[in-house]
PDB file of C-alpha atoms and ligand atoms in Angstrom:
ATOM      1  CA  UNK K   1      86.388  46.230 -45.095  1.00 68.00           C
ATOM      2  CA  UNK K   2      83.021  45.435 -46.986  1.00 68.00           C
ATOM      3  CA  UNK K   3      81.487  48.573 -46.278  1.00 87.00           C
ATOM      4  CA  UNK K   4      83.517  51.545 -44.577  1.00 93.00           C
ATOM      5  CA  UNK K   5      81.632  54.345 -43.685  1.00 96.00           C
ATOM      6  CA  UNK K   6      84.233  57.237 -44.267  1.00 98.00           C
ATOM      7  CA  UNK K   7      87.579  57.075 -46.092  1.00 98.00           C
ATOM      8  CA  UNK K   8      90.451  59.390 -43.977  1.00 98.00           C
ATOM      9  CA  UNK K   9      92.618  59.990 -47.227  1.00 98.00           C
ATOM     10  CA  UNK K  10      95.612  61.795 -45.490  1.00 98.00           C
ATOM     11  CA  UNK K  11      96.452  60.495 -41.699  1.00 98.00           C
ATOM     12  CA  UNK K  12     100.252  59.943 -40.071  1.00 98.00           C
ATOM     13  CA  UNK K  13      98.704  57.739 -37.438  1.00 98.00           C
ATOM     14  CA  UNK K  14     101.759  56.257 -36.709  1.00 98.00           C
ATOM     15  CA  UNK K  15     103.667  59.614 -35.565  1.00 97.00           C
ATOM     16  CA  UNK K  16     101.005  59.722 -32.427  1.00 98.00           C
ATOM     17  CA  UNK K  17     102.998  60.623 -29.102  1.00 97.00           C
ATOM     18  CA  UNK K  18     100.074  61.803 -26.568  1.00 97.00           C
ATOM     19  CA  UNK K  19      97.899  58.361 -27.470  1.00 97.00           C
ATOM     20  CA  UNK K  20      98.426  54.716 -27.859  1.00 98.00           C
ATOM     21  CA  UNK K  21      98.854  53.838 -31.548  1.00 98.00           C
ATOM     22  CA  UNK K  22      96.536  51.029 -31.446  1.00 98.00           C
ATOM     23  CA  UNK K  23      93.840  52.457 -29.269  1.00 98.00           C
ATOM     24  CA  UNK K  24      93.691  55.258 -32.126  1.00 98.00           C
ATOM     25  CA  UNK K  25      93.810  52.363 -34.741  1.00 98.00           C
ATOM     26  CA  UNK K  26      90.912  50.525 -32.889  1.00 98.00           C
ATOM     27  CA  UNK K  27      88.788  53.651 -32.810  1.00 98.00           C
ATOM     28  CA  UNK K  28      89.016  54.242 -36.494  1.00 98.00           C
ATOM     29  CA  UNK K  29      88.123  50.723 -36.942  1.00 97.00           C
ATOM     30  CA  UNK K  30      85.292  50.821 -35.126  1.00 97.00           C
ATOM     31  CA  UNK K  31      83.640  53.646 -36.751  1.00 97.00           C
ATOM     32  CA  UNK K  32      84.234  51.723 -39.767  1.00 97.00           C
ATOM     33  CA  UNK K  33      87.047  54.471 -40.726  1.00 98.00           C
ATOM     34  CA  UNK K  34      89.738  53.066 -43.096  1.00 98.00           C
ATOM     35  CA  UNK K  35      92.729  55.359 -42.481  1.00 98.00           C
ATOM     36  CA  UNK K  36      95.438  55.829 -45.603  1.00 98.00           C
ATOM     37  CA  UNK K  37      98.839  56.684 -44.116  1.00 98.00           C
ATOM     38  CA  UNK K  38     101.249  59.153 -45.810  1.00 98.00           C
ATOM     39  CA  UNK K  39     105.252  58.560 -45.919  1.00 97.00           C
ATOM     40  CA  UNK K  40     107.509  61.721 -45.937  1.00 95.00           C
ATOM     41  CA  UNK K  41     111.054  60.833 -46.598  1.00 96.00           C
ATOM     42  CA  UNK K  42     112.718  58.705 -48.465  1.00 96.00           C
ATOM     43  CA  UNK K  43     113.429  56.356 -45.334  1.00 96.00           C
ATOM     44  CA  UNK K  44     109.855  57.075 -44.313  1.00 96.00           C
ATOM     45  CA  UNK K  45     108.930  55.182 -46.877  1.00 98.00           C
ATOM     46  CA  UNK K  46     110.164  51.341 -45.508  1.00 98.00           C
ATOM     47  CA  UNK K  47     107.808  52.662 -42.058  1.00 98.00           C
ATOM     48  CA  UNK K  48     104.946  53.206 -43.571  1.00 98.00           C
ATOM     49  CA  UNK K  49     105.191  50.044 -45.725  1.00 98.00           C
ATOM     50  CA  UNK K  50     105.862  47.642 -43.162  1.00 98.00           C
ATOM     51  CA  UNK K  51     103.472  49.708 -40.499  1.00 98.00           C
ATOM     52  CA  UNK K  52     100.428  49.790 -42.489  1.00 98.00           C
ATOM     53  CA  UNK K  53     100.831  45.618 -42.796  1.00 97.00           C
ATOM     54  CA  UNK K  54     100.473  45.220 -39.460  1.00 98.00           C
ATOM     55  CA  UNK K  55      96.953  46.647 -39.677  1.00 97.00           C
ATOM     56  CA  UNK K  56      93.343  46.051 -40.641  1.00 95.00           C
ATOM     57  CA  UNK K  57      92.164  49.008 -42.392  1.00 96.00           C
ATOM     58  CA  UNK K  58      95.143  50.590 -42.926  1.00 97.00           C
ATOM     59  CA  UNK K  59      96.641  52.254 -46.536  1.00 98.00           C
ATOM     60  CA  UNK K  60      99.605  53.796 -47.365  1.00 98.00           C
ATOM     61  CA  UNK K  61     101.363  56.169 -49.891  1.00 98.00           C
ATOM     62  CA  UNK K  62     105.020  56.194 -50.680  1.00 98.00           C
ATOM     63  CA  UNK K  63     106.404  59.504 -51.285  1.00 98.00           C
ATOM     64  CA  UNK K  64     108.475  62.137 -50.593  1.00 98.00           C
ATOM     65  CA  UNK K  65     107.719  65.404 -48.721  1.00 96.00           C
ATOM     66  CA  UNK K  66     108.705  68.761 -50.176  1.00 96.00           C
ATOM     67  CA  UNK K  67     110.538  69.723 -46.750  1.00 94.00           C
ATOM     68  CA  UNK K  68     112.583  66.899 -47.002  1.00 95.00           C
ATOM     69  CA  UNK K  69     113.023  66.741 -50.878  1.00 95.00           C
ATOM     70  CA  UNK K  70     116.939  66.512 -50.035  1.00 94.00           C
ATOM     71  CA  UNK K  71     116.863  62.753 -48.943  1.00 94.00           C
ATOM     72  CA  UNK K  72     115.188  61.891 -52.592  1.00 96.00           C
ATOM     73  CA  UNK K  73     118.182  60.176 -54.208  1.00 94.00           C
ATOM     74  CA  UNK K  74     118.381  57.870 -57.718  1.00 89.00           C
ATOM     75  CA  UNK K  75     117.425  55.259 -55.710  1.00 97.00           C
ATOM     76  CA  UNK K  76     114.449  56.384 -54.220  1.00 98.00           C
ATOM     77  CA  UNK K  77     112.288  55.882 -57.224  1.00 98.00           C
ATOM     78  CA  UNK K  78     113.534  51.766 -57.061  1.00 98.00           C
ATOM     79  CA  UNK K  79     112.446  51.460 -53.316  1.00 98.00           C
ATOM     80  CA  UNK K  80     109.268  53.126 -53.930  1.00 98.00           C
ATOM     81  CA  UNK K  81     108.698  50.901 -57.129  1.00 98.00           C
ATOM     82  CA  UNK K  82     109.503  47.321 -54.888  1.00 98.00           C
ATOM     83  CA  UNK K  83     107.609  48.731 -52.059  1.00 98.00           C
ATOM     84  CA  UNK K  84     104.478  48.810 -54.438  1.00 98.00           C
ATOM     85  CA  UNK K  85     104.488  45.755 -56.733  1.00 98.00           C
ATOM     86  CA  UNK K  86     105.116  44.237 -52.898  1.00 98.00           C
ATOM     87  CA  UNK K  87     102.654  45.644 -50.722  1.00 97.00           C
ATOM     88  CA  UNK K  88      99.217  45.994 -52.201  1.00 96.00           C
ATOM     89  CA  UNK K  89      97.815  48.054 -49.570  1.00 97.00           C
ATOM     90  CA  UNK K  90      99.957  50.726 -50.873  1.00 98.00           C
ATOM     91  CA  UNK K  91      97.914  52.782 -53.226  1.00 98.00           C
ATOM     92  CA  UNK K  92      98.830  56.148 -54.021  1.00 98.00           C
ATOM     93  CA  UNK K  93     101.863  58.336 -54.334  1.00 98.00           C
ATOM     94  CA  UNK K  94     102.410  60.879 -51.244  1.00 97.00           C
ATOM     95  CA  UNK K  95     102.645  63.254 -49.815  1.00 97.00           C
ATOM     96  CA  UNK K  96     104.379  65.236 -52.387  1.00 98.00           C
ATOM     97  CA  UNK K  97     103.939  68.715 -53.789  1.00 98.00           C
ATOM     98  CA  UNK K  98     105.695  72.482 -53.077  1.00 97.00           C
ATOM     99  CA  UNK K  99     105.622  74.092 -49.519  1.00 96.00           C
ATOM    100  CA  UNK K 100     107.293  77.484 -49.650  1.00 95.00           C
ATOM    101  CA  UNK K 101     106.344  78.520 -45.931  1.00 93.00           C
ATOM    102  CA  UNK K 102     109.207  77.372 -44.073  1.00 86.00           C
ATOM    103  CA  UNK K 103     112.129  77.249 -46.690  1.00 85.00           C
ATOM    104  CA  UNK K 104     112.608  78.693 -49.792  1.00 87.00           C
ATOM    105  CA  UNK K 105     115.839  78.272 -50.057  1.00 90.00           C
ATOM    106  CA  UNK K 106     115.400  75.067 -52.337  1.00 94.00           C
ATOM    107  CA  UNK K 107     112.364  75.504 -54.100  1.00 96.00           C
ATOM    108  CA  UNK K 108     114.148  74.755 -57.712  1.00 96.00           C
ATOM    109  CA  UNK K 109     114.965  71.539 -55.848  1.00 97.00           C
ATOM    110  CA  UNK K 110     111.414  70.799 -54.468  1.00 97.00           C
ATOM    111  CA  UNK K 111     109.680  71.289 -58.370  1.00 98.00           C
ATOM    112  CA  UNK K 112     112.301  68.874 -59.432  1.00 98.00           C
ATOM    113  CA  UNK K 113     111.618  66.237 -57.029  1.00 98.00           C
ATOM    114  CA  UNK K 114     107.619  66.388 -57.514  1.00 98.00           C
ATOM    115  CA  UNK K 115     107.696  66.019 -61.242  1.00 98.00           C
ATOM    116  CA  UNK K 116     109.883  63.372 -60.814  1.00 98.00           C
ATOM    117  CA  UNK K 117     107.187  61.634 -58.261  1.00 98.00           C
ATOM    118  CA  UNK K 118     104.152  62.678 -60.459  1.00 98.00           C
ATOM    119  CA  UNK K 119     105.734  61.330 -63.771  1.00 98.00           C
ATOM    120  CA  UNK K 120     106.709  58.227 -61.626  1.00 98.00           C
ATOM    121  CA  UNK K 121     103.152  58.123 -60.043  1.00 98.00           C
ATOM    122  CA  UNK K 122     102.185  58.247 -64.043  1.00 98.00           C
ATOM    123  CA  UNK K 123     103.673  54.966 -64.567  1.00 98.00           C
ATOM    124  CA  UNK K 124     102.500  53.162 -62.094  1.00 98.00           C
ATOM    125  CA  UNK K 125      98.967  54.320 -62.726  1.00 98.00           C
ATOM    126  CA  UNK K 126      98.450  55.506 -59.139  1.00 98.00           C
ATOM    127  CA  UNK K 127      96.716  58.688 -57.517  1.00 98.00           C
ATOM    128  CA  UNK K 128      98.802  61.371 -55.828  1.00 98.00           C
ATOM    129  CA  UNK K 129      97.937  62.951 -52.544  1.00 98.00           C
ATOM    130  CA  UNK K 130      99.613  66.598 -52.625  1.00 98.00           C
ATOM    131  CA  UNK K 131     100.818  68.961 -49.773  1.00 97.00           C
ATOM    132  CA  UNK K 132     100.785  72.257 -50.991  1.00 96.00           C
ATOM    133  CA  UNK K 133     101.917  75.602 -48.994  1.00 95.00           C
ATOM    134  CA  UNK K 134     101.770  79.063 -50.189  1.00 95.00           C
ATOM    135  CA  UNK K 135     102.689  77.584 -53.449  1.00 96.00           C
ATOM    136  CA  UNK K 136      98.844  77.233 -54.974  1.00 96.00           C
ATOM    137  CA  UNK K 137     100.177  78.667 -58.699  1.00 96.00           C
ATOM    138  CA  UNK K 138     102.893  76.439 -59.163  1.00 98.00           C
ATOM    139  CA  UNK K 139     101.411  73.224 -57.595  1.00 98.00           C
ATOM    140  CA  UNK K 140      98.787  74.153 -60.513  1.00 98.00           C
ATOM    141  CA  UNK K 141     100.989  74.790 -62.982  1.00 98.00           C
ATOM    142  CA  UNK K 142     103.542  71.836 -62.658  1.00 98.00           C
ATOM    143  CA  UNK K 143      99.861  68.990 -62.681  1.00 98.00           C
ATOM    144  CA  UNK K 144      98.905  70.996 -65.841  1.00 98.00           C
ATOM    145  CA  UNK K 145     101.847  70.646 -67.515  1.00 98.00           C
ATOM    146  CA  UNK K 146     103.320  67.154 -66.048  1.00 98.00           C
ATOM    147  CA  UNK K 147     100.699  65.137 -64.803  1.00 98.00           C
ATOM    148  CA  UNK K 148      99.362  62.858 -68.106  1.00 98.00           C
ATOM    149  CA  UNK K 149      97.378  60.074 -65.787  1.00 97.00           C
ATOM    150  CA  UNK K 150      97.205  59.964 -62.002  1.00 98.00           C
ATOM    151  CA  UNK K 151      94.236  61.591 -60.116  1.00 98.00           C
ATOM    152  CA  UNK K 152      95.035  64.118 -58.155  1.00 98.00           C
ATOM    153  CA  UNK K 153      93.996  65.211 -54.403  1.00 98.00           C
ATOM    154  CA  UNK K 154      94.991  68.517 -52.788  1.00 98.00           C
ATOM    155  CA  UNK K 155      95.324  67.499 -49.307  1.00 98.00           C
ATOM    156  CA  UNK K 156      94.495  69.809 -46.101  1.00 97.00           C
ATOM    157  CA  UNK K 157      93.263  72.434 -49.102  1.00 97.00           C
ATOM    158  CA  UNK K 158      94.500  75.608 -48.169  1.00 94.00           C
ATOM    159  CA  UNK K 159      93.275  77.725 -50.734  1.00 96.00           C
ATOM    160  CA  UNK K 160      90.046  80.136 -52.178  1.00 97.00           C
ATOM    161  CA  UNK K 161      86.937  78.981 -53.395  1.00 98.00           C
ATOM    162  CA  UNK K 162      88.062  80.419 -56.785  1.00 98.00           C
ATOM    163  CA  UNK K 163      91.226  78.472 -56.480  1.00 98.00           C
ATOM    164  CA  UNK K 164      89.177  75.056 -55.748  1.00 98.00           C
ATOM    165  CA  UNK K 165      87.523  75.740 -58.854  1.00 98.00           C
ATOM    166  CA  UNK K 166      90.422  75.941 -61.131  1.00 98.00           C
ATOM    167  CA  UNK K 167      91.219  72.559 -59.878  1.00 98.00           C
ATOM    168  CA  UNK K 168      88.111  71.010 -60.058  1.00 98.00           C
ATOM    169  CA  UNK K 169      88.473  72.278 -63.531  1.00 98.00           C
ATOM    170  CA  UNK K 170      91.790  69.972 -63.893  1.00 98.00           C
ATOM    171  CA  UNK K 171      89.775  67.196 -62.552  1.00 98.00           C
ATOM    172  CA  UNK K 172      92.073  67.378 -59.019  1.00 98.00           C
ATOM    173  CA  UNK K 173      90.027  66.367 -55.759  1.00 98.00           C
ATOM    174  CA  UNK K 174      89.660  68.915 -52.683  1.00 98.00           C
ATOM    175  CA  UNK K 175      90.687  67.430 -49.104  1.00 98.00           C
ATOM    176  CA  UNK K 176      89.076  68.883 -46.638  1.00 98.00           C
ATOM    177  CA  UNK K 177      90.121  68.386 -42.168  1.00 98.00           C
ATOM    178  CA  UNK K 178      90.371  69.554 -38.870  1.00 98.00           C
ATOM    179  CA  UNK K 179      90.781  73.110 -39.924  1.00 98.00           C
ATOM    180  CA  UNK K 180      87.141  73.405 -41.478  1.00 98.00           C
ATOM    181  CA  UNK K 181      85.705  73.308 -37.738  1.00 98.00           C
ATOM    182  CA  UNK K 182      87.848  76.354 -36.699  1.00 98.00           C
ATOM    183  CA  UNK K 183      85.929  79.162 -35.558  1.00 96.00           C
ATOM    184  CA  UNK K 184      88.024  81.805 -38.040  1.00 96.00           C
ATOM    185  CA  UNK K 185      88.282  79.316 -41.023  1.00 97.00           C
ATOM    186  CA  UNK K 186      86.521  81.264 -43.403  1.00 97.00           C
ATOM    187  CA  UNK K 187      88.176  80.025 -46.567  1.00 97.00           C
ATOM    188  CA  UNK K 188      87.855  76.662 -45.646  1.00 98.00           C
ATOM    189  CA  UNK K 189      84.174  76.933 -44.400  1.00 98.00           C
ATOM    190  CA  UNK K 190      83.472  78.444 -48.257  1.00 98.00           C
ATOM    191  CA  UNK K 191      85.031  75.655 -49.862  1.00 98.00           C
ATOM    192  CA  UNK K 192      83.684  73.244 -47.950  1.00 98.00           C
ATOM    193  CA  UNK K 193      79.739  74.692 -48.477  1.00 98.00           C
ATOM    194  CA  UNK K 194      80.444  75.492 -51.879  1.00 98.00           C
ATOM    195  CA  UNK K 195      82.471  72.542 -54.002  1.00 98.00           C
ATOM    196  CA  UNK K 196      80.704  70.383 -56.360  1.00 98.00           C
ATOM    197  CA  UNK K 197      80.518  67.302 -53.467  1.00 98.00           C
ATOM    198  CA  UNK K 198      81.774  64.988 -56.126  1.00 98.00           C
ATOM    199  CA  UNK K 199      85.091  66.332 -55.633  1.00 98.00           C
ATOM    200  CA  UNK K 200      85.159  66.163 -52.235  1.00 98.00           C
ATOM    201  CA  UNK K 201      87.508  64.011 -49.690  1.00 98.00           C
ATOM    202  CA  UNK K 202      87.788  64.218 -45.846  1.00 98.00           C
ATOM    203  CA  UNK K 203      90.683  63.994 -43.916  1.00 98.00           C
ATOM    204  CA  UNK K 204      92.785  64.223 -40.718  1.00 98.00           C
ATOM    205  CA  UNK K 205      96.444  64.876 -40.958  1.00 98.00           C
ATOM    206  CA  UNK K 206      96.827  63.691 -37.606  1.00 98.00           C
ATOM    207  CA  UNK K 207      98.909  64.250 -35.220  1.00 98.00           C
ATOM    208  CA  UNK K 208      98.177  67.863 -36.349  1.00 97.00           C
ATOM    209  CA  UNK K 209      95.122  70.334 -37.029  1.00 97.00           C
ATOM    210  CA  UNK K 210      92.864  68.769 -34.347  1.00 98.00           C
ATOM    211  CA  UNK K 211      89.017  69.755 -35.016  1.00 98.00           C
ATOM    212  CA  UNK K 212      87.009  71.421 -32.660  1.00 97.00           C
ATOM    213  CA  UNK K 213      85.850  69.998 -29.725  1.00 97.00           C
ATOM    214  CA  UNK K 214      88.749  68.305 -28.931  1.00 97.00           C
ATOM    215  CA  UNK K 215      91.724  71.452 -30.355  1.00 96.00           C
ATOM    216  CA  UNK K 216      94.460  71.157 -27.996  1.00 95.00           C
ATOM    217  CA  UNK K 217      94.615  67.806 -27.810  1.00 97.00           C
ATOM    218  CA  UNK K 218      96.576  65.180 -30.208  1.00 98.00           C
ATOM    219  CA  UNK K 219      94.210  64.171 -33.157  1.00 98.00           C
ATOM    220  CA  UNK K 220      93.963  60.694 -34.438  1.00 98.00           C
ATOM    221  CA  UNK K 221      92.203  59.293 -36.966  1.00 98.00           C
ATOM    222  CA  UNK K 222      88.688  58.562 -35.882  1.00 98.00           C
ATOM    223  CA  UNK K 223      88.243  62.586 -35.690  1.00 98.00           C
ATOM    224  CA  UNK K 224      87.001  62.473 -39.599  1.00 98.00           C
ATOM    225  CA  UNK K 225      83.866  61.931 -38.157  1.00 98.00           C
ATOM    226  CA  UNK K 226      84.450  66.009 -37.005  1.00 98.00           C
ATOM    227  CA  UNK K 227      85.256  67.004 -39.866  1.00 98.00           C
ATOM    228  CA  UNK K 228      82.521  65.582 -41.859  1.00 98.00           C
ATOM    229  CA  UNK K 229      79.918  66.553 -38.934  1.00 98.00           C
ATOM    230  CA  UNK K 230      80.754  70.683 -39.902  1.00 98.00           C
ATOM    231  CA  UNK K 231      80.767  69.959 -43.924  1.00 98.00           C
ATOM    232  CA  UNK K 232      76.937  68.253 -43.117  1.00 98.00           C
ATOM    233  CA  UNK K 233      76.178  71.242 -40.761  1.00 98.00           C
ATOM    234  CA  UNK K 234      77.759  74.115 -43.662  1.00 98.00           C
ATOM    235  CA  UNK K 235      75.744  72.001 -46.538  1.00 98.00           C
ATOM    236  CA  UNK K 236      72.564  71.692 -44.433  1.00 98.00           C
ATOM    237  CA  UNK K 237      72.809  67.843 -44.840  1.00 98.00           C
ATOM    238  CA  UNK K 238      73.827  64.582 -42.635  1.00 98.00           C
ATOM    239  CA  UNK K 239      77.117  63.412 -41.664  1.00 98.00           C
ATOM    240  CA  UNK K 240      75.708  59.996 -43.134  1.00 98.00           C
ATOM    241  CA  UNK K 241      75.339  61.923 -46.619  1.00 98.00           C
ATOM    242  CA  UNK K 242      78.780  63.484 -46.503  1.00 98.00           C
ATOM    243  CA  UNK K 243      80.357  60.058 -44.961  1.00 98.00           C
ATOM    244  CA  UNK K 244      78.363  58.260 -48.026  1.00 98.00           C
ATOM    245  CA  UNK K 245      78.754  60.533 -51.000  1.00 98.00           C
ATOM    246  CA  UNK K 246      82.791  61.741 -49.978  1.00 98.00           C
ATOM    247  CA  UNK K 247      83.548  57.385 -49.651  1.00 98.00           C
ATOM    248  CA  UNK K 248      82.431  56.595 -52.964  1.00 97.00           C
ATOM    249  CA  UNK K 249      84.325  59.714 -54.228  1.00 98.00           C
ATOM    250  CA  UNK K 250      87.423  58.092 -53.016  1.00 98.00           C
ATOM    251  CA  UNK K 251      86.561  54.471 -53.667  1.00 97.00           C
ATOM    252  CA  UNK K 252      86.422  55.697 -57.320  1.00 97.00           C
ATOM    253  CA  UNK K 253      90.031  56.919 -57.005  1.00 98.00           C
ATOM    254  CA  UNK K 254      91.226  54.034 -54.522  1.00 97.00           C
ATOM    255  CA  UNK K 255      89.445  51.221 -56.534  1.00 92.00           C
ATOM    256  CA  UNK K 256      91.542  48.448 -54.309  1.00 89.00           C
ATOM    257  CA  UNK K 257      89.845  49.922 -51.178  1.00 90.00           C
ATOM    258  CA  UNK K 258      86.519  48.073 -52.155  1.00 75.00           C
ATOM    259  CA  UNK K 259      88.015  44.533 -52.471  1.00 59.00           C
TER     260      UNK K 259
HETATM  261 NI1   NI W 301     100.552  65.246 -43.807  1.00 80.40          NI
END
């Protein structure tokens, strides 16, 4: 696409149940949305790569989630190294990173398998896109120390202003969705008014965290456009500022999104 008009860095478009796949697809498209798709596990990772090619405007990462940091085997680092020097419109490493909500049975497990992925994502010269759960210190710690090369986006940013900062300090990106429109979202709402907008990139993780108006209801893609609406109306701005200034953000990190 010559000239998108917002960049959804974190969507699983193609785990919609309540709407047709391609009706989502065509929305995004167009409202000049290009959508970058996340893989989870390490057989996630074949599904995104051969969904995303059916698609205009579609992206992908290859990674694997923190939940499901059990299927990484020896091998996995070999698929997700074909899968790349074969598909170009793969372009980041993700979603990776620490979640210690659900399970912490493993968590020695789940560090082990995202330095792995972020010295990995290192060679390859590619960005990660990070899920991070009630884990904000380590998820720090472990870029700090491990991370020589790849930029770095927080996705669905969960955390303080103060913690935002520290980041921006480490040169990661904040991702911002659905949850910013929530009535209660506080934190969010603060970060999203307050970040240096350079470092700002909007979102959907759809199926999940549908914005306000349409909460309840399966989110897709296109819904950015919700998302970007509240940042404009916390900055006191336009949705065609935040849309502008939040795509060239990520064009600098996604540099084959432009050609
Ligand atoms: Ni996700």
């Amino acid at each position: 696409m010559n000239n998108p008009y917002i960049i959804n860095t974190h969507s699983h478009v193609n785990m919609l149940k309540d709407t047709n796949i391609d009706s989502a697809i065509k929305n995004a498209q167009n409202s000049r949305i290009i959508t970058i798709v996340p893989s989870s596990t390490a057989q996630d990772i074949f599904e995104v790569d051969s969904f995303i090619q059916k698609y205009n405007d579609l992206y992908g990462y290859v990674g694997v989630f923190p939940e499901e940091a059990k299927t990484f085997t020896d091998k996995t680092l070999n698929d997700m190294e074909s899968i790349i020097r074969s598909n170009h419109k793969i372009i980041g490493i993700g979603e990776i990173g620490l979640d210690y909500y659900w399970d912490k049975s493993f968590i020695e497990l789940q560090k082990e398998i995202f330095i792995k992925q972020i010295q990995f994502a290192n060679q390859m010269n590619l960005p990660l896109n990070i899920h991070c759960r009630d884990a904000h210190f380590d998820t720090l710690d472990i870029l700090k120390k491990y991370n020589k090369n790849s930029t770095a986006i927080l996705h669905c940013f969960s955390g303080s202003l103060d913690f935002a900062k520290e980041c921006i300090k480490e040169g990661i990106y904040i991702a911002l969705g659905g949850v910013v429109t929530f009535k209660n979202a506080k934190k969010a709402k603060e970060v999203a008014q307050n970040i240096p907008i350079e470092y700002l990139l909007l979102e959907t993780d759809d199926p999940y965290l549908t914005p306000v108006p349409y909460r309840g209801t399966e989110n897709q893609p296109a819904y950015v456009s919700y998302v970007a609406q509240e940042i404009a109306n916390l900055r006191n701005t336009t949705i065609d500022f935040i849309a502008a200034e939040t795509t060239k953000n990520a064009l600098k990190i996604f540099p084959k999104l432009s050609c």
